[in-house]
């Protein structure tokens, strides 16, 4: 690299030439994912015009030149072009290798990601790609000599470049307008792959919405929620909040590998048809605890009003949120007691950056042995199956499926290795859930405490299907692997006559994160004006309801 720098110094270009060369590079190299997907869409049509297909990169090139020309003046030209190339090279790698698109949701997820999670994406492939596609072209931009004319000469040259690009743009629009309108209308996701303009647009929207809008006044949805269940026995519900688990890899849901060999023996009930609110933690977690539903969810509104945790706490329950997820609770637990698992190596479950989810069992056990309220809700936030470093989510003793993928550049593993690694994370999650149930069962038997456990994941994960990895795609075109999530239910009351059959019947219903608010309030016996009985599939499975139904059936039989 040292030898090529003097060569760069001998190159003299006008500002227009540097803008054109940079835009050519961005269009034809760094936008390969966009061009590839666009070509696939167009060539899949029953009939298409070859000239229309050829016009696509030239349309993008013209747009790029117009945008970059507005900022190409004197000393700001090179810094801005270098920034564009460096950021575009990162997007290029992420999109090409993982299928990631940087829409608003991904920007939100990126901003709210902690350093340990961010560094998990760095590997030799990523570094090499960044150096080759980002740093090397940036050195060229930095070292070439720009020739300048007078101010008006530069202004006139830029106007000519913009005018020429606008002319090309108009010509393409006039000739192929109907074709672009049709393809764009039926494939709105294509715009999400435009590098770096989708990122710029999404970032601007995120900044405007989160930093420029005034904060909303906090809204109290219910001032007097109350627990209505008679306090004959203490009650404990543990909600285990999973991370990046997809339902189709649960043997409880019919998967052909024994990923649920622990809970399968513990009379759990799996809800097979559950969809998430989003495809990333930053959306799904606050959404599932919010009174808002997926259709009207808005982060600012959700953050400025009571959620299910707040209402349960206000009703008089003791609430504890324990996190082994390096990301925060996304604001959900801000007003209740929280405990974050320390990742230092003093804990045998931790390696300094991450902890295995078994680390959640110690604070759970401590809480269960020192109950202070009649009703207690404990939320255990797992790190679960978070990628791409799936292999760091389970200890060697739980490495069931081999060979697995012991690296973070998962696109370079075989499909079998990748799936085995992911399935190991699911099997380990299942092991931890079985330990949670063991703790609750012991509590019920020894202390006559009513207990239940709910496990649900925030979103799913893609494992290379159709070339897509990880998660975070816009919900409108996200694959089912990212939106179909597991929901597992266990309760000591399932051993009561009739209740297990009732829950099994409703477990086949189509539900979503929208139901969690009401399921939680029902499980904690909280009476609130925010509760919507029709939104709670477990409502009909209350013991009192089952007894009433049985009594009605007996009365009917007697009458006959």
PDB file of N, CA and C in Angstrom, residues 330-375:
ATOM      1  N   UNK A 330     -34.751  -1.794  26.878  1.00  0.00           N
ATOM      2  CA  UNK A 330     -35.384  -0.878  25.919  1.00  0.00           C
ATOM      3  C   UNK A 330     -36.440  -0.006  26.580  1.00  0.00           C
ATOM      4  N   UNK A 331     -36.188   0.348  27.840  1.00  0.00           N
ATOM      5  CA  UNK A 331     -37.070   1.263  28.557  1.00  0.00           C
ATOM      6  C   UNK A 331     -38.204   0.608  29.305  1.00  0.00           C
ATOM      7  N   UNK A 332     -38.439  -0.679  29.075  1.00  0.00           N
ATOM      8  CA  UNK A 332     -39.579  -1.363  29.683  1.00  0.00           C
ATOM      9  C   UNK A 332     -39.436  -1.440  31.199  1.00  0.00           C
ATOM     10  N   UNK A 333     -38.221  -1.659  31.690  1.00  0.00           N
ATOM     11  CA  UNK A 333     -38.015  -1.884  33.129  1.00  0.00           C
ATOM     12  C   UNK A 333     -37.535  -0.641  33.867  1.00  0.00           C
ATOM     13  N   UNK A 334     -37.660   0.516  33.269  1.00  0.00           N
ATOM     14  CA  UNK A 334     -37.101   1.744  33.863  1.00  0.00           C
ATOM     15  C   UNK A 334     -37.679   2.092  35.228  1.00  0.00           C
ATOM     16  N   UNK A 335     -38.885   1.624  35.516  1.00  0.00           N
ATOM     17  CA  UNK A 335     -39.552   2.056  36.749  1.00  0.00           C
ATOM     18  C   UNK A 335     -39.751   0.912  37.748  1.00  0.00           C
ATOM     19  N   UNK A 336     -39.013  -0.189  37.554  1.00  0.00           N
ATOM     20  CA  UNK A 336     -39.056  -1.299  38.507  1.00  0.00           C
ATOM     21  C   UNK A 336     -37.629  -1.696  38.871  1.00  0.00           C
ATOM     22  N   UNK A 337     -37.502  -2.541  39.881  1.00  0.00           N
ATOM     23  CA  UNK A 337     -36.177  -2.984  40.314  1.00  0.00           C
ATOM     24  C   UNK A 337     -35.536  -3.843  39.229  1.00  0.00           C
ATOM     25  N   UNK A 338     -34.278  -3.559  38.920  1.00  0.00           N
ATOM     26  CA  UNK A 338     -33.573  -4.295  37.878  1.00  0.00           C
ATOM     27  C   UNK A 338     -32.241  -4.820  38.408  1.00  0.00           C
ATOM     28  N   UNK A 339     -31.798  -5.886  37.783  1.00  0.00           N
ATOM     29  CA  UNK A 339     -30.511  -6.486  38.122  1.00  0.00           C
ATOM     30  C   UNK A 339     -29.861  -6.943  36.833  1.00  0.00           C
ATOM     31  N   UNK A 340     -28.638  -6.477  36.588  1.00  0.00           N
ATOM     32  CA  UNK A 340     -27.913  -6.860  35.388  1.00  0.00           C
ATOM     33  C   UNK A 340     -26.807  -7.836  35.765  1.00  0.00           C
ATOM     34  N   UNK A 341     -26.747  -8.963  35.077  1.00  0.00           N
ATOM     35  CA  UNK A 341     -25.717  -9.960  35.349  1.00  0.00           C
ATOM     36  C   UNK A 341     -24.355  -9.391  34.952  1.00  0.00           C
ATOM     37  N   UNK A 342     -23.427  -9.340  35.905  1.00  0.00           N
ATOM     38  CA  UNK A 342     -22.080  -8.849  35.618  1.00  0.00           C
ATOM     39  C   UNK A 342     -21.335  -9.887  34.788  1.00  0.00           C
ATOM     40  N   UNK A 343     -20.645  -9.418  33.759  1.00  0.00           N
ATOM     41  CA  UNK A 343     -19.987 -10.347  32.836  1.00  0.00           C
ATOM     42  C   UNK A 343     -18.534 -10.637  33.191  1.00  0.00           C
ATOM     43  N   UNK A 344     -18.060 -10.171  34.371  1.00  0.00           N
ATOM     44  CA  UNK A 344     -16.650 -10.375  34.705  1.00  0.00           C
ATOM     45  C   UNK A 344     -16.354 -11.862  34.913  1.00  0.00           C
ATOM     46  N   UNK A 345     -15.101 -12.207  34.761  1.00  0.00           N
ATOM     47  CA  UNK A 345     -14.677 -13.611  34.773  1.00  0.00           C
ATOM     48  C   UNK A 345     -14.721 -14.251  36.156  1.00  0.00           C
ATOM     49  N   UNK A 346     -15.040 -13.475  37.183  1.00  0.00           N
ATOM     50  CA  UNK A 346     -15.193 -14.058  38.520  1.00  0.00           C
ATOM     51  C   UNK A 346     -16.387 -15.012  38.554  1.00  0.00           C
ATOM     52  N   UNK A 347     -17.319 -14.792  37.657  1.00  0.00           N
ATOM     53  CA  UNK A 347     -18.468 -15.676  37.535  1.00  0.00           C
ATOM     54  C   UNK A 347     -18.108 -16.801  36.568  1.00  0.00           C
ATOM     55  N   UNK A 348     -18.146 -18.059  36.998  1.00  0.00           N
ATOM     56  CA  UNK A 348     -17.764 -19.170  36.111  1.00  0.00           C
ATOM     57  C   UNK A 348     -18.642 -19.290  34.882  1.00  0.00           C
ATOM     58  N   UNK A 349     -19.789 -18.618  34.896  1.00  0.00           N
ATOM     59  CA  UNK A 349     -20.688 -18.637  33.743  1.00  0.00           C
ATOM     60  C   UNK A 349     -20.343 -17.554  32.719  1.00  0.00           C
ATOM     61  N   UNK A 350     -19.325 -16.732  33.001  1.00  0.00           N
ATOM     62  CA  UNK A 350     -19.028 -15.570  32.160  1.00  0.00           C
ATOM     63  C   UNK A 350     -17.592 -15.608  31.636  1.00  0.00           C
ATOM     64  N   UNK A 351     -17.365 -14.939  30.506  1.00  0.00           N
ATOM     65  CA  UNK A 351     -16.024 -14.901  29.914  1.00  0.00           C
ATOM     66  C   UNK A 351     -15.441 -13.493  29.839  1.00  0.00           C
ATOM     67  N   UNK A 352     -16.090 -12.523  30.477  1.00  0.00           N
ATOM     68  CA  UNK A 352     -15.614 -11.144  30.431  1.00  0.00           C
ATOM     69  C   UNK A 352     -16.430 -10.264  29.514  1.00  0.00           C
ATOM     70  N   UNK A 353     -17.092 -10.888  28.524  1.00  0.00           N
ATOM     71  CA  UNK A 353     -17.966 -10.146  27.602  1.00  0.00           C
ATOM     72  C   UNK A 353     -19.406 -10.631  27.684  1.00  0.00           C
ATOM     73  N   UNK A 354     -19.569 -11.941  27.801  1.00  0.00           N
ATOM     74  CA  UNK A 354     -20.899 -12.531  27.832  1.00  0.00           C
ATOM     75  C   UNK A 354     -20.981 -13.541  28.973  1.00  0.00           C
ATOM     76  N   UNK A 355     -22.231 -13.836  29.356  1.00  0.00           N
ATOM     77  CA  UNK A 355     -22.481 -14.911  30.319  1.00  0.00           C
ATOM     78  C   UNK A 355     -23.457 -15.900  29.701  1.00  0.00           C
ATOM     79  N   UNK A 356     -23.290 -17.171  30.032  1.00  0.00           N
ATOM     80  CA  UNK A 356     -24.287 -18.156  29.642  1.00  0.00           C
ATOM     81  C   UNK A 356     -25.555 -17.886  30.443  1.00  0.00           C
ATOM     82  N   UNK A 357     -26.686 -18.269  29.891  1.00  0.00           N
ATOM     83  CA  UNK A 357     -27.963 -17.943  30.524  1.00  0.00           C
ATOM     84  C   UNK A 357     -28.199 -18.667  31.849  1.00  0.00           C
ATOM     85  N   UNK A 358     -27.399 -19.675  32.144  1.00  0.00           N
ATOM     86  CA  UNK A 358     -27.487 -20.299  33.472  1.00  0.00           C
ATOM     87  C   UNK A 358     -27.193 -19.299  34.578  1.00  0.00           C
ATOM     88  N   UNK A 359     -26.496 -18.220  34.237  1.00  0.00           N
ATOM     89  CA  UNK A 359     -26.188 -17.191  35.235  1.00  0.00           C
ATOM     90  C   UNK A 359     -27.454 -16.546  35.782  1.00  0.00           C
ATOM     91  N   UNK A 360     -28.560 -16.666  35.068  1.00  0.00           N
ATOM     92  CA  UNK A 360     -29.826 -16.106  35.528  1.00  0.00           C
ATOM     93  C   UNK A 360     -30.419 -16.912  36.689  1.00  0.00           C
ATOM     94  N   UNK A 361     -29.996 -18.157  36.837  1.00  0.00           N
ATOM     95  CA  UNK A 361     -30.605 -19.030  37.829  1.00  0.00           C
ATOM     96  C   UNK A 361     -30.266 -18.631  39.264  1.00  0.00           C
ATOM     97  N   UNK A 362     -29.060 -18.099  39.474  1.00  0.00           N
ATOM     98  CA  UNK A 362     -28.666 -17.716  40.832  1.00  0.00           C
ATOM     99  C   UNK A 362     -29.539 -16.596  41.388  1.00  0.00           C
ATOM    100  N   UNK A 363     -29.695 -15.454  40.685  1.00  0.00           N
ATOM    101  CA  UNK A 363     -30.592 -14.418  41.223  1.00  0.00           C
ATOM    102  C   UNK A 363     -32.043 -14.881  41.284  1.00  0.00           C
ATOM    103  N   UNK A 364     -32.448 -15.782  40.384  1.00  0.00           N
ATOM    104  CA  UNK A 364     -33.802 -16.325  40.455  1.00  0.00           C
ATOM    105  C   UNK A 364     -33.984 -17.096  41.755  1.00  0.00           C
ATOM    106  N   UNK A 365     -33.034 -17.974  42.043  1.00  0.00           N
ATOM    107  CA  UNK A 365     -33.114 -18.785  43.263  1.00  0.00           C
ATOM    108  C   UNK A 365     -33.108 -17.906  44.516  1.00  0.00           C
ATOM    109  N   UNK A 366     -32.270 -16.865  44.487  1.00  0.00           N
ATOM    110  CA  UNK A 366     -32.203 -15.958  45.640  1.00  0.00           C
ATOM    111  C   UNK A 366     -33.527 -15.249  45.854  1.00  0.00           C
ATOM    112  N   UNK A 367     -34.166 -14.853  44.759  1.00  0.00           N
ATOM    113  CA  UNK A 367     -35.451 -14.161  44.876  1.00  0.00           C
ATOM    114  C   UNK A 367     -36.544 -15.102  45.377  1.00  0.00           C
ATOM    115  N   UNK A 368     -36.546 -16.326  44.891  1.00  0.00           N
ATOM    116  CA  UNK A 368     -37.590 -17.277  45.270  1.00  0.00           C
ATOM    117  C   UNK A 368     -37.488 -17.685  46.731  1.00  0.00           C
ATOM    118  N   UNK A 369     -36.310 -17.620  47.296  1.00  0.00           N
ATOM    119  CA  UNK A 369     -36.139 -17.992  48.704  1.00  0.00           C
ATOM    120  C   UNK A 369     -36.383 -16.824  49.651  1.00  0.00           C
ATOM    121  N   UNK A 370     -36.677 -15.666  49.086  1.00  0.00           N
ATOM    122  CA  UNK A 370     -36.909 -14.490  49.940  1.00  0.00           C
ATOM    123  C   UNK A 370     -38.063 -13.659  49.390  1.00  0.00           C
ATOM    124  N   UNK A 371     -39.208 -14.298  49.202  1.00  0.00           N
ATOM    125  CA  UNK A 371     -40.378 -13.594  48.681  1.00  0.00           C
ATOM    126  C   UNK A 371     -40.918 -12.629  49.731  1.00  0.00           C
ATOM    127  N   UNK A 372     -41.192 -11.417  49.326  1.00  0.00           N
ATOM    128  CA  UNK A 372     -41.655 -10.388  50.265  1.00  0.00           C
ATOM    129  C   UNK A 372     -43.100  -9.979  50.022  1.00  0.00           C
ATOM    130  N   UNK A 373     -43.665 -10.376  48.876  1.00  0.00           N
ATOM    131  CA  UNK A 373     -45.029  -9.979  48.519  1.00  0.00           C
ATOM    132  C   UNK A 373     -45.887 -11.213  48.251  1.00  0.00           C
ATOM    133  N   UNK A 374     -47.186 -11.008  48.291  1.00  0.00           N
ATOM    134  CA  UNK A 374     -48.102 -12.100  47.965  1.00  0.00           C
ATOM    135  C   UNK A 374     -48.018 -12.463  46.481  1.00  0.00           C
ATOM    136  N   UNK A 375     -47.703 -11.479  45.654  1.00  0.00           N
ATOM    137  CA  UNK A 375     -47.624 -11.704  44.211  1.00  0.00           C
ATOM    138  C   UNK A 375     -46.289 -11.171  43.698  1.00  0.00           C
TER     139      UNK A 375
END
